[in-house]
GROMACS .gro file of C-alpha atoms in nm:
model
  399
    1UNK     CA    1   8.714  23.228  12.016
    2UNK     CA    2   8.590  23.265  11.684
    3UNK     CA    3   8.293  23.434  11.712
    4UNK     CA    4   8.180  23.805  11.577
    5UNK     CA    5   7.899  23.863  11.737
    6UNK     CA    6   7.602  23.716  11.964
    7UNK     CA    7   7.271  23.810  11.788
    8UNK     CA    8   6.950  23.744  11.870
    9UNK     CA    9   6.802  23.420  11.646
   10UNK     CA   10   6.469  23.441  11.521
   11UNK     CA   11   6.240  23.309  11.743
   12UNK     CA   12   6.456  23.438  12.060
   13UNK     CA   13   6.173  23.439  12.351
   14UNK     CA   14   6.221  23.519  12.728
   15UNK     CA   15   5.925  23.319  12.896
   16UNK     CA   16   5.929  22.938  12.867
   17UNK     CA   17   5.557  22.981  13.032
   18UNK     CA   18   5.449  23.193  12.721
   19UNK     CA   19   5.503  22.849  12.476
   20UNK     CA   20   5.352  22.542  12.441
   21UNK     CA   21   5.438  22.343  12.766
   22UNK     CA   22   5.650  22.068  12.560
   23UNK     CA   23   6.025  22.167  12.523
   24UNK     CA   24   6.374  22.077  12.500
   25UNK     CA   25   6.659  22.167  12.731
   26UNK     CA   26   7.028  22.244  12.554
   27UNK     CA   27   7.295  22.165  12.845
   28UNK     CA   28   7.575  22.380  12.703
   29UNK     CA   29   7.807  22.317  12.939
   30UNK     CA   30   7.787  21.918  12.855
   31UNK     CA   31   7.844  22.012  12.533
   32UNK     CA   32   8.187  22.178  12.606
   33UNK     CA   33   8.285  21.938  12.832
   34UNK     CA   34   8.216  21.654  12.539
   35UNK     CA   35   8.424  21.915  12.333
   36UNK     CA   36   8.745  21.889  12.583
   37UNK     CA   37   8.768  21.567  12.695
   38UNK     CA   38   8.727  21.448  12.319
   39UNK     CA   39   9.004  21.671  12.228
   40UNK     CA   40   9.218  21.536  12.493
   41UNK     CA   41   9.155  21.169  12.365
   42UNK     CA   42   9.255  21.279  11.964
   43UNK     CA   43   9.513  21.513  12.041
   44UNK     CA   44   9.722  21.573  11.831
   45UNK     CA   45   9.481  21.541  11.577
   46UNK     CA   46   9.249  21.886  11.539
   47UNK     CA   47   8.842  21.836  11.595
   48UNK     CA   48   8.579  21.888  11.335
   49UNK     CA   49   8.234  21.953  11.485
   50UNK     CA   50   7.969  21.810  11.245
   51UNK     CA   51   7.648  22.064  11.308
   52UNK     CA   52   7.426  21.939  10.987
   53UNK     CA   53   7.076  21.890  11.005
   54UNK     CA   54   7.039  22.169  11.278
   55UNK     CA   55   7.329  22.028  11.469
   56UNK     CA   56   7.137  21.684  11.531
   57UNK     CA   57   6.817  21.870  11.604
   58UNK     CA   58   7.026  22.076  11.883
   59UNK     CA   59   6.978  22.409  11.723
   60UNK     CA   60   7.292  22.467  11.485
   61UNK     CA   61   7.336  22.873  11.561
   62UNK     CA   62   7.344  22.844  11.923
   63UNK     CA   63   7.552  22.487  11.914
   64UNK     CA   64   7.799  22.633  11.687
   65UNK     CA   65   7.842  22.934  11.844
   66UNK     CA   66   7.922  22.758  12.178
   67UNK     CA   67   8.126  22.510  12.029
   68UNK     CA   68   8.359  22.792  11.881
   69UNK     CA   69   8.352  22.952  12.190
   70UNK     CA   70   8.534  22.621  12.299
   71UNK     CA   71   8.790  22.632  12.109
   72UNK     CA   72   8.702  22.367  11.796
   73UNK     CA   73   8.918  22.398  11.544
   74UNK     CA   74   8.662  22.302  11.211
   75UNK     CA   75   8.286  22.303  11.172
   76UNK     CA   76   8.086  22.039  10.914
   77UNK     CA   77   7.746  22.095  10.749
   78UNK     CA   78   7.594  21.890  10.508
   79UNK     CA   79   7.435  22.154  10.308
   80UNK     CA   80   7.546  22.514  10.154
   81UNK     CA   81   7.241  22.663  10.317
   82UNK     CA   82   7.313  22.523  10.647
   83UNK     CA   83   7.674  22.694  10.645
   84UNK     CA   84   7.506  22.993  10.600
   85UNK     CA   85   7.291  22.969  10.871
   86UNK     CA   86   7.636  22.909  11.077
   87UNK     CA   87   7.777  23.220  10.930
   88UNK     CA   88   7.476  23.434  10.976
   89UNK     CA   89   7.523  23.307  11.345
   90UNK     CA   90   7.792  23.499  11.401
   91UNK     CA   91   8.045  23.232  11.364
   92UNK     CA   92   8.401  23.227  11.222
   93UNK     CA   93   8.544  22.901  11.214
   94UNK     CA   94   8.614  22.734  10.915
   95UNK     CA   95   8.337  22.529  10.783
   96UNK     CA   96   8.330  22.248  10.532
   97UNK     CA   97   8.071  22.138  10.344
   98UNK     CA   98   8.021  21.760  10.309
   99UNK     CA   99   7.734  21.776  10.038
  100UNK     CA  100   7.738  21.853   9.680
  101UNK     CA  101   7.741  22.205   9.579
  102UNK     CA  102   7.545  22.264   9.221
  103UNK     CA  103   7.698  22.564   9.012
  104UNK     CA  104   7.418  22.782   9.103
  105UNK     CA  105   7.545  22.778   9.483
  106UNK     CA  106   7.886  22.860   9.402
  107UNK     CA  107   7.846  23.218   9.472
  108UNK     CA  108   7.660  23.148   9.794
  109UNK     CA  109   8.014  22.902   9.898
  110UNK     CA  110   8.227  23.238   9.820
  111UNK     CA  111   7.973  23.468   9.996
  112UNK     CA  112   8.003  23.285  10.341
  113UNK     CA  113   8.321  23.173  10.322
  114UNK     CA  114   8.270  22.830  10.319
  115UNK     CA  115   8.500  22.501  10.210
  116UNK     CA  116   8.336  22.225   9.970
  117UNK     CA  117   8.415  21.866  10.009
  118UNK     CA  118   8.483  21.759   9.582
  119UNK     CA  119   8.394  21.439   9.574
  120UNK     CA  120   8.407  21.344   9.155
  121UNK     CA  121   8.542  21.447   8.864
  122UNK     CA  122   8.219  21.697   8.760
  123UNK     CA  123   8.180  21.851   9.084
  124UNK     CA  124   8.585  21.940   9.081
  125UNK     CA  125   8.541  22.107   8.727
  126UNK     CA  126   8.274  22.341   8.882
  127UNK     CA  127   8.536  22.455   9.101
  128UNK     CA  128   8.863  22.476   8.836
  129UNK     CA  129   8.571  22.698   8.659
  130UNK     CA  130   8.500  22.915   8.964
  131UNK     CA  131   8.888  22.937   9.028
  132UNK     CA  132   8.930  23.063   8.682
  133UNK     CA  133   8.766  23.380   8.747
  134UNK     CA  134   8.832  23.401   9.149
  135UNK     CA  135   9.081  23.690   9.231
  136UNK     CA  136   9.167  23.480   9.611
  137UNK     CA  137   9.238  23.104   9.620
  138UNK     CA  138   8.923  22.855   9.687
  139UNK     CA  139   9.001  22.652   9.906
  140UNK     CA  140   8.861  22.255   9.871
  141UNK     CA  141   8.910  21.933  10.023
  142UNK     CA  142   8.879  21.650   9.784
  143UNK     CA  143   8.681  21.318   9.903
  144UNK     CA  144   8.808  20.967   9.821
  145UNK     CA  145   8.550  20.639   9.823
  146UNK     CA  146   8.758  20.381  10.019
  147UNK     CA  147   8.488  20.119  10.044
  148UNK     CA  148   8.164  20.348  10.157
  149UNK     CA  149   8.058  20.356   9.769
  150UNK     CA  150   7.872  20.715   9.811
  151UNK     CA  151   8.011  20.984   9.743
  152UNK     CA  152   8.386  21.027   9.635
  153UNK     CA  153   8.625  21.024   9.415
  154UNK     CA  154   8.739  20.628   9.265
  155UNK     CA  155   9.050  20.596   9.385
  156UNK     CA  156   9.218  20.523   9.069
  157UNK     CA  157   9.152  20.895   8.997
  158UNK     CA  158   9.299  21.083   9.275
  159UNK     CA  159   9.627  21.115   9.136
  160UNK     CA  160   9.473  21.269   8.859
  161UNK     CA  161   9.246  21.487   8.985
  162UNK     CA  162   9.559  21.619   9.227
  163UNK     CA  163   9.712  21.711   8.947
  164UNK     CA  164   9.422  21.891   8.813
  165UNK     CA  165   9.419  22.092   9.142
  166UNK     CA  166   9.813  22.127   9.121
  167UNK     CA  167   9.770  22.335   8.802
  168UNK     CA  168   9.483  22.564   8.853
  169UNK     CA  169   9.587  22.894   8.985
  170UNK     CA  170   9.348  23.022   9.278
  171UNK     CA  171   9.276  22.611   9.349
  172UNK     CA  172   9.406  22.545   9.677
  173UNK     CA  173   9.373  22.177   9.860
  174UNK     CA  174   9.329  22.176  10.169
  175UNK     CA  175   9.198  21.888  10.267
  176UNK     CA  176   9.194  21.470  10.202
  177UNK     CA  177   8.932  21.315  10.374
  178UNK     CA  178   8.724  20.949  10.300
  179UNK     CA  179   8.448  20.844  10.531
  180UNK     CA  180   8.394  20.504  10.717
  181UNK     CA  181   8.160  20.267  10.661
  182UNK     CA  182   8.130  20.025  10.965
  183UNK     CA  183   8.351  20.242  11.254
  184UNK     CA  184   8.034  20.161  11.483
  185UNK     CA  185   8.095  19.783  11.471
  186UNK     CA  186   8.426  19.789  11.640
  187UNK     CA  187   8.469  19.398  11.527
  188UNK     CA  188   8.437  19.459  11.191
  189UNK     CA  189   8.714  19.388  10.930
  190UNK     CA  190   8.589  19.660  10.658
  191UNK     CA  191   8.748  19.921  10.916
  192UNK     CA  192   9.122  19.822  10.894
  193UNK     CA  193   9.054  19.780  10.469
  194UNK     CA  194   8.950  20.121  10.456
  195UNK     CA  195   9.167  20.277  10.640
  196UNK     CA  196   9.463  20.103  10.453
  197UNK     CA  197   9.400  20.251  10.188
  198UNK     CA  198   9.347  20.563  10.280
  199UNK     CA  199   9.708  20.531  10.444
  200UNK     CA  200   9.787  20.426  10.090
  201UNK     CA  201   9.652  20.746   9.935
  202UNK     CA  202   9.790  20.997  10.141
  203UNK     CA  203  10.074  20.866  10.018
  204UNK     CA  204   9.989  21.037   9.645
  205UNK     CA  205  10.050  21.387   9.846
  206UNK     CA  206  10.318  21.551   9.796
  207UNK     CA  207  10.593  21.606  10.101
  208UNK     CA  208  10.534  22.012  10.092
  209UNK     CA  209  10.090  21.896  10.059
  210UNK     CA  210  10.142  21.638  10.361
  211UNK     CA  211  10.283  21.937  10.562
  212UNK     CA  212   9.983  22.152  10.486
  213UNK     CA  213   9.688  21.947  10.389
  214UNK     CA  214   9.448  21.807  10.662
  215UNK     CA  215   9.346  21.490  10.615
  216UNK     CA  216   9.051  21.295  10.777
  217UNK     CA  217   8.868  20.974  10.749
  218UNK     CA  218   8.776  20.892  11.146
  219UNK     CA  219   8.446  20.948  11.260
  220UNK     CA  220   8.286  20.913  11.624
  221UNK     CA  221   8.349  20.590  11.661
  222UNK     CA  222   8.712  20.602  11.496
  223UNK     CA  223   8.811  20.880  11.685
  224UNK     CA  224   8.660  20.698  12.030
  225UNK     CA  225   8.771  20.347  11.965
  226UNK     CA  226   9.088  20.330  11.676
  227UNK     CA  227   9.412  20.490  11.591
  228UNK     CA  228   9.409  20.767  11.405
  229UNK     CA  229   9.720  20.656  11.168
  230UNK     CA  230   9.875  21.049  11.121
  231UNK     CA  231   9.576  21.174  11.017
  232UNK     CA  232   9.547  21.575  11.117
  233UNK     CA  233   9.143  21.620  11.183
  234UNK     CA  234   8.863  21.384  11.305
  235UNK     CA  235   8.481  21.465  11.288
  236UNK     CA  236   8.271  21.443  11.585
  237UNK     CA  237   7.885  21.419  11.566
  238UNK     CA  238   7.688  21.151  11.812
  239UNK     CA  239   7.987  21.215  12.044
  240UNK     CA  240   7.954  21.572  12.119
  241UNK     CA  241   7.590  21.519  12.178
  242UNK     CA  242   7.679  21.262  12.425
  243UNK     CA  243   7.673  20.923  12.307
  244UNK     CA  244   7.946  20.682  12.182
  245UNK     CA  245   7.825  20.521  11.814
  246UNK     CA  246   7.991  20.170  12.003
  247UNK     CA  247   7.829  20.247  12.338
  248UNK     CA  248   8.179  20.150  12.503
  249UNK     CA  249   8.347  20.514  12.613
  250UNK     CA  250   8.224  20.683  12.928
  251UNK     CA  251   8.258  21.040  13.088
  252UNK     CA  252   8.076  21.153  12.764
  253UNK     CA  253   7.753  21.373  12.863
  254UNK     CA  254   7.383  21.426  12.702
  255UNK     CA  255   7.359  21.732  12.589
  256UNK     CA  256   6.980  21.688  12.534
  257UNK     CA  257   6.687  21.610  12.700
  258UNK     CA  258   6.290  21.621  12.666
  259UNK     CA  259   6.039  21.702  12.864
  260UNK     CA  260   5.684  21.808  12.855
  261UNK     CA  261   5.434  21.890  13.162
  262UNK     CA  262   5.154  21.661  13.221
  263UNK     CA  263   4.799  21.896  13.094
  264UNK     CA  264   4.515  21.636  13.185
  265UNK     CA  265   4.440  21.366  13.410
  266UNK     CA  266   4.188  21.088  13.411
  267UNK     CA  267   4.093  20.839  13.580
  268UNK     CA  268   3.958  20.474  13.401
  269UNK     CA  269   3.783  20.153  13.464
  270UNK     CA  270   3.927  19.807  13.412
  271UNK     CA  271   3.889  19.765  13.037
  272UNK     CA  272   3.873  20.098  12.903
  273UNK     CA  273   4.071  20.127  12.565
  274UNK     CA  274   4.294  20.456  12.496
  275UNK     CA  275   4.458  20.581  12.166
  276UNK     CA  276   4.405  20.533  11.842
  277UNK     CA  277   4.344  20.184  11.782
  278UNK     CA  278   4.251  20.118  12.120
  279UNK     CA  279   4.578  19.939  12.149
  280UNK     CA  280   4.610  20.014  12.546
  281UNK     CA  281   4.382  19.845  12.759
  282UNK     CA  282   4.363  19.889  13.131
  283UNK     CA  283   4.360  19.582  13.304
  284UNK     CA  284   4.280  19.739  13.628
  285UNK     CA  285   4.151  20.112  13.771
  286UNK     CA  286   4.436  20.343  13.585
  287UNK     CA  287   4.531  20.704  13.622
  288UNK     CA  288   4.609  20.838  13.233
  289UNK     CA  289   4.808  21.175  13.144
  290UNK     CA  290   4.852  21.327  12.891
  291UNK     CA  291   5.152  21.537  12.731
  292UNK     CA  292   5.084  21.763  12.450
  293UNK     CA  293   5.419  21.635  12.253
  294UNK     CA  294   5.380  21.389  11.975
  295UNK     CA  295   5.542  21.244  11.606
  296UNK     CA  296   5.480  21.548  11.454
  297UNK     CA  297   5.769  21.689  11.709
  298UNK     CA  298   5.991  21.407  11.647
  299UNK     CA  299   5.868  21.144  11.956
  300UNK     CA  300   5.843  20.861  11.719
  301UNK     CA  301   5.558  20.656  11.659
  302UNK     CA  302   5.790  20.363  11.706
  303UNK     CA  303   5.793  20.437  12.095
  304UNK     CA  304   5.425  20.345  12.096
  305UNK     CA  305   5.535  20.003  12.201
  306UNK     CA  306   5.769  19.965  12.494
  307UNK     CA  307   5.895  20.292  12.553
  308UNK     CA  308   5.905  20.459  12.942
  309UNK     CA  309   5.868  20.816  13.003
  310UNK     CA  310   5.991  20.954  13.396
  311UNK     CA  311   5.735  21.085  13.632
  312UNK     CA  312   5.838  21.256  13.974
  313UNK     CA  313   6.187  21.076  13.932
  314UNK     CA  314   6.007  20.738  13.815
  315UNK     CA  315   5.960  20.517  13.524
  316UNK     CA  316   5.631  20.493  13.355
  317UNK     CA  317   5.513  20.320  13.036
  318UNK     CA  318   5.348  20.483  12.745
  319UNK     CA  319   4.954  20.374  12.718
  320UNK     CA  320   4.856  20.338  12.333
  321UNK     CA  321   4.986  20.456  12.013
  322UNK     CA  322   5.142  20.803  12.001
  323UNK     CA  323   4.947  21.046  11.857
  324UNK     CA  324   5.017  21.315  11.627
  325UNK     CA  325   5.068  21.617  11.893
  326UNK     CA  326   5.020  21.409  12.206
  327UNK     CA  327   5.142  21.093  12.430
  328UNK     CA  328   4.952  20.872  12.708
  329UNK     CA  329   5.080  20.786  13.033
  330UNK     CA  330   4.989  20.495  13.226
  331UNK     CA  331   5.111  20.717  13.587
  332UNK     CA  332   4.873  20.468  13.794
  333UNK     CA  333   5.122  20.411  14.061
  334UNK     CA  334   5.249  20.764  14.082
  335UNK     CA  335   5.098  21.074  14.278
  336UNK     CA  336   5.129  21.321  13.969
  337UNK     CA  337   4.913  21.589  13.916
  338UNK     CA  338   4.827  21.836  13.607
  339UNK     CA  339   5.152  22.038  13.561
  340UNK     CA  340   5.366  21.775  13.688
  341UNK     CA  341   5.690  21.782  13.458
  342UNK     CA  342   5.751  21.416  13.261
  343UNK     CA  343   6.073  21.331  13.073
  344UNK     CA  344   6.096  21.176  12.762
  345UNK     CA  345   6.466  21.205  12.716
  346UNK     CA  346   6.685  21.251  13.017
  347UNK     CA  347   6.736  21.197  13.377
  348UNK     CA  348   6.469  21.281  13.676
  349UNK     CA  349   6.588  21.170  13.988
  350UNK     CA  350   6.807  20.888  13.961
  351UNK     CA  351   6.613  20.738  13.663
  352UNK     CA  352   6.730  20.849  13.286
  353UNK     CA  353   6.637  20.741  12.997
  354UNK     CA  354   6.882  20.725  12.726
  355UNK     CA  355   6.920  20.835  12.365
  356UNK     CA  356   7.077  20.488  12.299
  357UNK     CA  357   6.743  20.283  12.476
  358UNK     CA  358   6.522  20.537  12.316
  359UNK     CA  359   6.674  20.407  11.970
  360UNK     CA  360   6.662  20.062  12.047
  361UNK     CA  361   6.287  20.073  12.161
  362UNK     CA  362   6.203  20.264  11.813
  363UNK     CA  363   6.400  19.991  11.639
  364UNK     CA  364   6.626  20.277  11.499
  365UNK     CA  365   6.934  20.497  11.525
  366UNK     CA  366   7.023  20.770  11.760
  367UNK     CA  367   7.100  21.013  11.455
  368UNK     CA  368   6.721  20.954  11.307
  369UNK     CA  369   6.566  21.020  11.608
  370UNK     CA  370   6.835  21.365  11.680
  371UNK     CA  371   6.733  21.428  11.347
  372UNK     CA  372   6.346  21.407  11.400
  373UNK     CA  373   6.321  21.686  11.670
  374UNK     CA  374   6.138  21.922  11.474
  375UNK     CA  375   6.122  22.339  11.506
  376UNK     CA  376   5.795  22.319  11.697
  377UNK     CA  377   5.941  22.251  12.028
  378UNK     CA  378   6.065  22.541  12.186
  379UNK     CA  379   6.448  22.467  12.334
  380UNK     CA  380   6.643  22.636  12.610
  381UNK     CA  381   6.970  22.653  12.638
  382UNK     CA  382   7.136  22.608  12.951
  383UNK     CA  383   7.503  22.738  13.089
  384UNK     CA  384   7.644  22.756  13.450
  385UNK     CA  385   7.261  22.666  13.583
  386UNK     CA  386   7.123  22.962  13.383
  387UNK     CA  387   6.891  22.985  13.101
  388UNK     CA  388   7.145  23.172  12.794
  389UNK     CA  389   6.838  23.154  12.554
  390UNK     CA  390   6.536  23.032  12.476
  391UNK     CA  391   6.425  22.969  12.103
  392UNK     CA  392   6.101  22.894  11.936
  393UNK     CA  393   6.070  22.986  11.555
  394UNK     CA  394   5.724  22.916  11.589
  395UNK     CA  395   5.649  23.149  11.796
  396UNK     CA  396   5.861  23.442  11.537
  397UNK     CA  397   5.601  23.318  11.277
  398UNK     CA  398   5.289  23.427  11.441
  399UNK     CA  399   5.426  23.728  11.633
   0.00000   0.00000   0.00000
């Protein structure tokens, strides 16, 4: 396990009843079942947990920590800052950074320990620079475009800039990695193409660099659905959260759900409008609640239309436009009452709602709408049945 310590986060709170009565709930233990039976299904390869953008809205220092507690051999952030946070976390693993890094953050890389991801010709002259006056090797993985045309290095200058990193003492490779375009369309022929020639590069290694460098190009979806042609790593993001890019594998488990407690109740006549826009009419005597969670914590406007919520283990449809900080229910045919928990995201009963229908209806991604869950819901981690913490940095703000 490769983790130093266990500290308290900022935020750390012990009452869910002292917060606002909107939250999220962290299933830890899904998590690290995701974790093993995804590392049965690459093995041999090693796993790469990708915990940018607060580990798809998960909370990165408490996902992290439980993910190295599991065993994973390689964390991913996308920025320099959100390494640190991983670091200041308590957390050991080795950690790569898939963004840039500007000169000025260089420092910040060596402070924490952390491993860039060089993806052109400028950005690997910051770090021949930085190895110049380093008295320990820096350790890099350089990034080939096969065919996403972001970032990475043309492939018709890899061999070059290997050699650059061949002859600058305290330079060490230790990675090749490219990235995948279309993995999530499992028909599609750009797939193969890439991954060609990135079987084509590796082949610029040398025999001693293919012992020792990692390389990596499969993503969820690659890892889930292709082979993995030698390479030594994959990275995992939407599948350790619990959903399969293709939607084909199963056994995978959410890891998050939402939930939010119903706070008023009223009852309206046949043809009373509700929300902004008075988009919702009721076409007959409805019951209306109301949760206190809105697009300004993520819940997208785009659910305004078509989008079910779960009431005492039900489905229910949204009534009007989400608001800012708070959502209509149309719970006419239910018995709830004020306090009643609903569930955004999740399962109640035997009803769930999925991260994959919840995308669809918003006429999005999974990963935006991960991404969207903002810091003002409080979320609760959960492990063996038990609450392990409860986070709200909110609440640090005004204490």
């Amino acid at each position: 396990m490769r983790v130093t310590s266990t500290p308290v986060a900022d935020g750390d709170v012990r009452d869910l009843a002292a917060l606002r009565p909107a939250w999220l709930t962290v299933d830890l233990d899904a998590l690290r079942a995701n974790l093993e039976l995804l590392g049965r299904h690459v093995s041999p390869a090693r796993r790469m947990a990708v915990v940018k953008a607060n580990a798809y809205g998960h909370g990165a220092a408490e996902i992290s920590r439980a993910l190295a507690a599991g065993g994973v051999e390689w964390l991913a952030v996308a920025l320099v800052e959100e390494g640190a946070e991983v670091r200041r976390a308590g957390v050991t693993t080795p950690i790569l950074v898939l963004g840039t890094v500007q000169p000025p953050q260089v420092p910040l890389v060596r402070k924490f320990g952390l491993v860039p991801a060089v993806a052109s010709a400028s950005q690997l002259a910051i770090w021949v620079e930085a190895a110049a006056g380093s008295a320990k090797p820096l350790a890099i993985h350089l990034k080939v475009d096969t065919g996403m045309s972001r970032l990475g290095i043309p492939p018709e200058e890899l061999a070059a800039a290997l050699e650059i990193v061949r002859r600058t003492p305290h330079l060490h490779l230790a990675g090749l990695m490219s990235h995948l375009a279309e993995a999530d369309d499992l028909e599609s022929p750009h797939t193969p193409v890439q991954e060609a020639r990135f079987a084509a590069l590796r082949e610029l290694l040398t025999p001693a660099e293919r012992e020792s460098v990692l390389t990596h190009i499969a993503n969820s979806a690659a890892a889930l659905h292709r082979p993995l042609g030698g390479c030594d790593l994959v990275r995992l993001g939407l599948s350790l959260y619990g959903a399969d890019p293709a939607r084909r594998m199963t056994g995978l488990r959410p890891v998050l759900s939402a939930s939010a407690r119903i706070v008023q109740l009223r009852e309206v006549p046949p043809g009373t409008r509700a929300g902004y826009g008075g988009r919702w009419r009721a076409a007959r005597t409805s019951r209306l609640a109301v949760l206190p969670v809105g697009y300004a914590d993520g819940y997208s406007w785009h659910l305004s239309h078509g989008a079910d919520a779960l009431v005492g283990g039900r489905r229910v449809p949204l009534a009007g436009a989400v608001s800012m900080d708070m959502v209509l229910l149309d719970v006419t045919d239910t018995d709830a009452v004020e306090g009643d928990v609903a569930v955004l995201l999740g399962r109640q009963g035997e009803e769930e709602i999925t991260l994959h229908e919840l995308a669809d209806r918003a006429g999005t991604v999974p990963y935006e709408l991960l991404c969207l869950l903002g810091q003002r819901l409080p979320r609760r981690y959960l492990a063996a049945g038990n609450c392990t913490a409860l986070r709200s940095r909110l609440v640090e703000r005004v204490r």
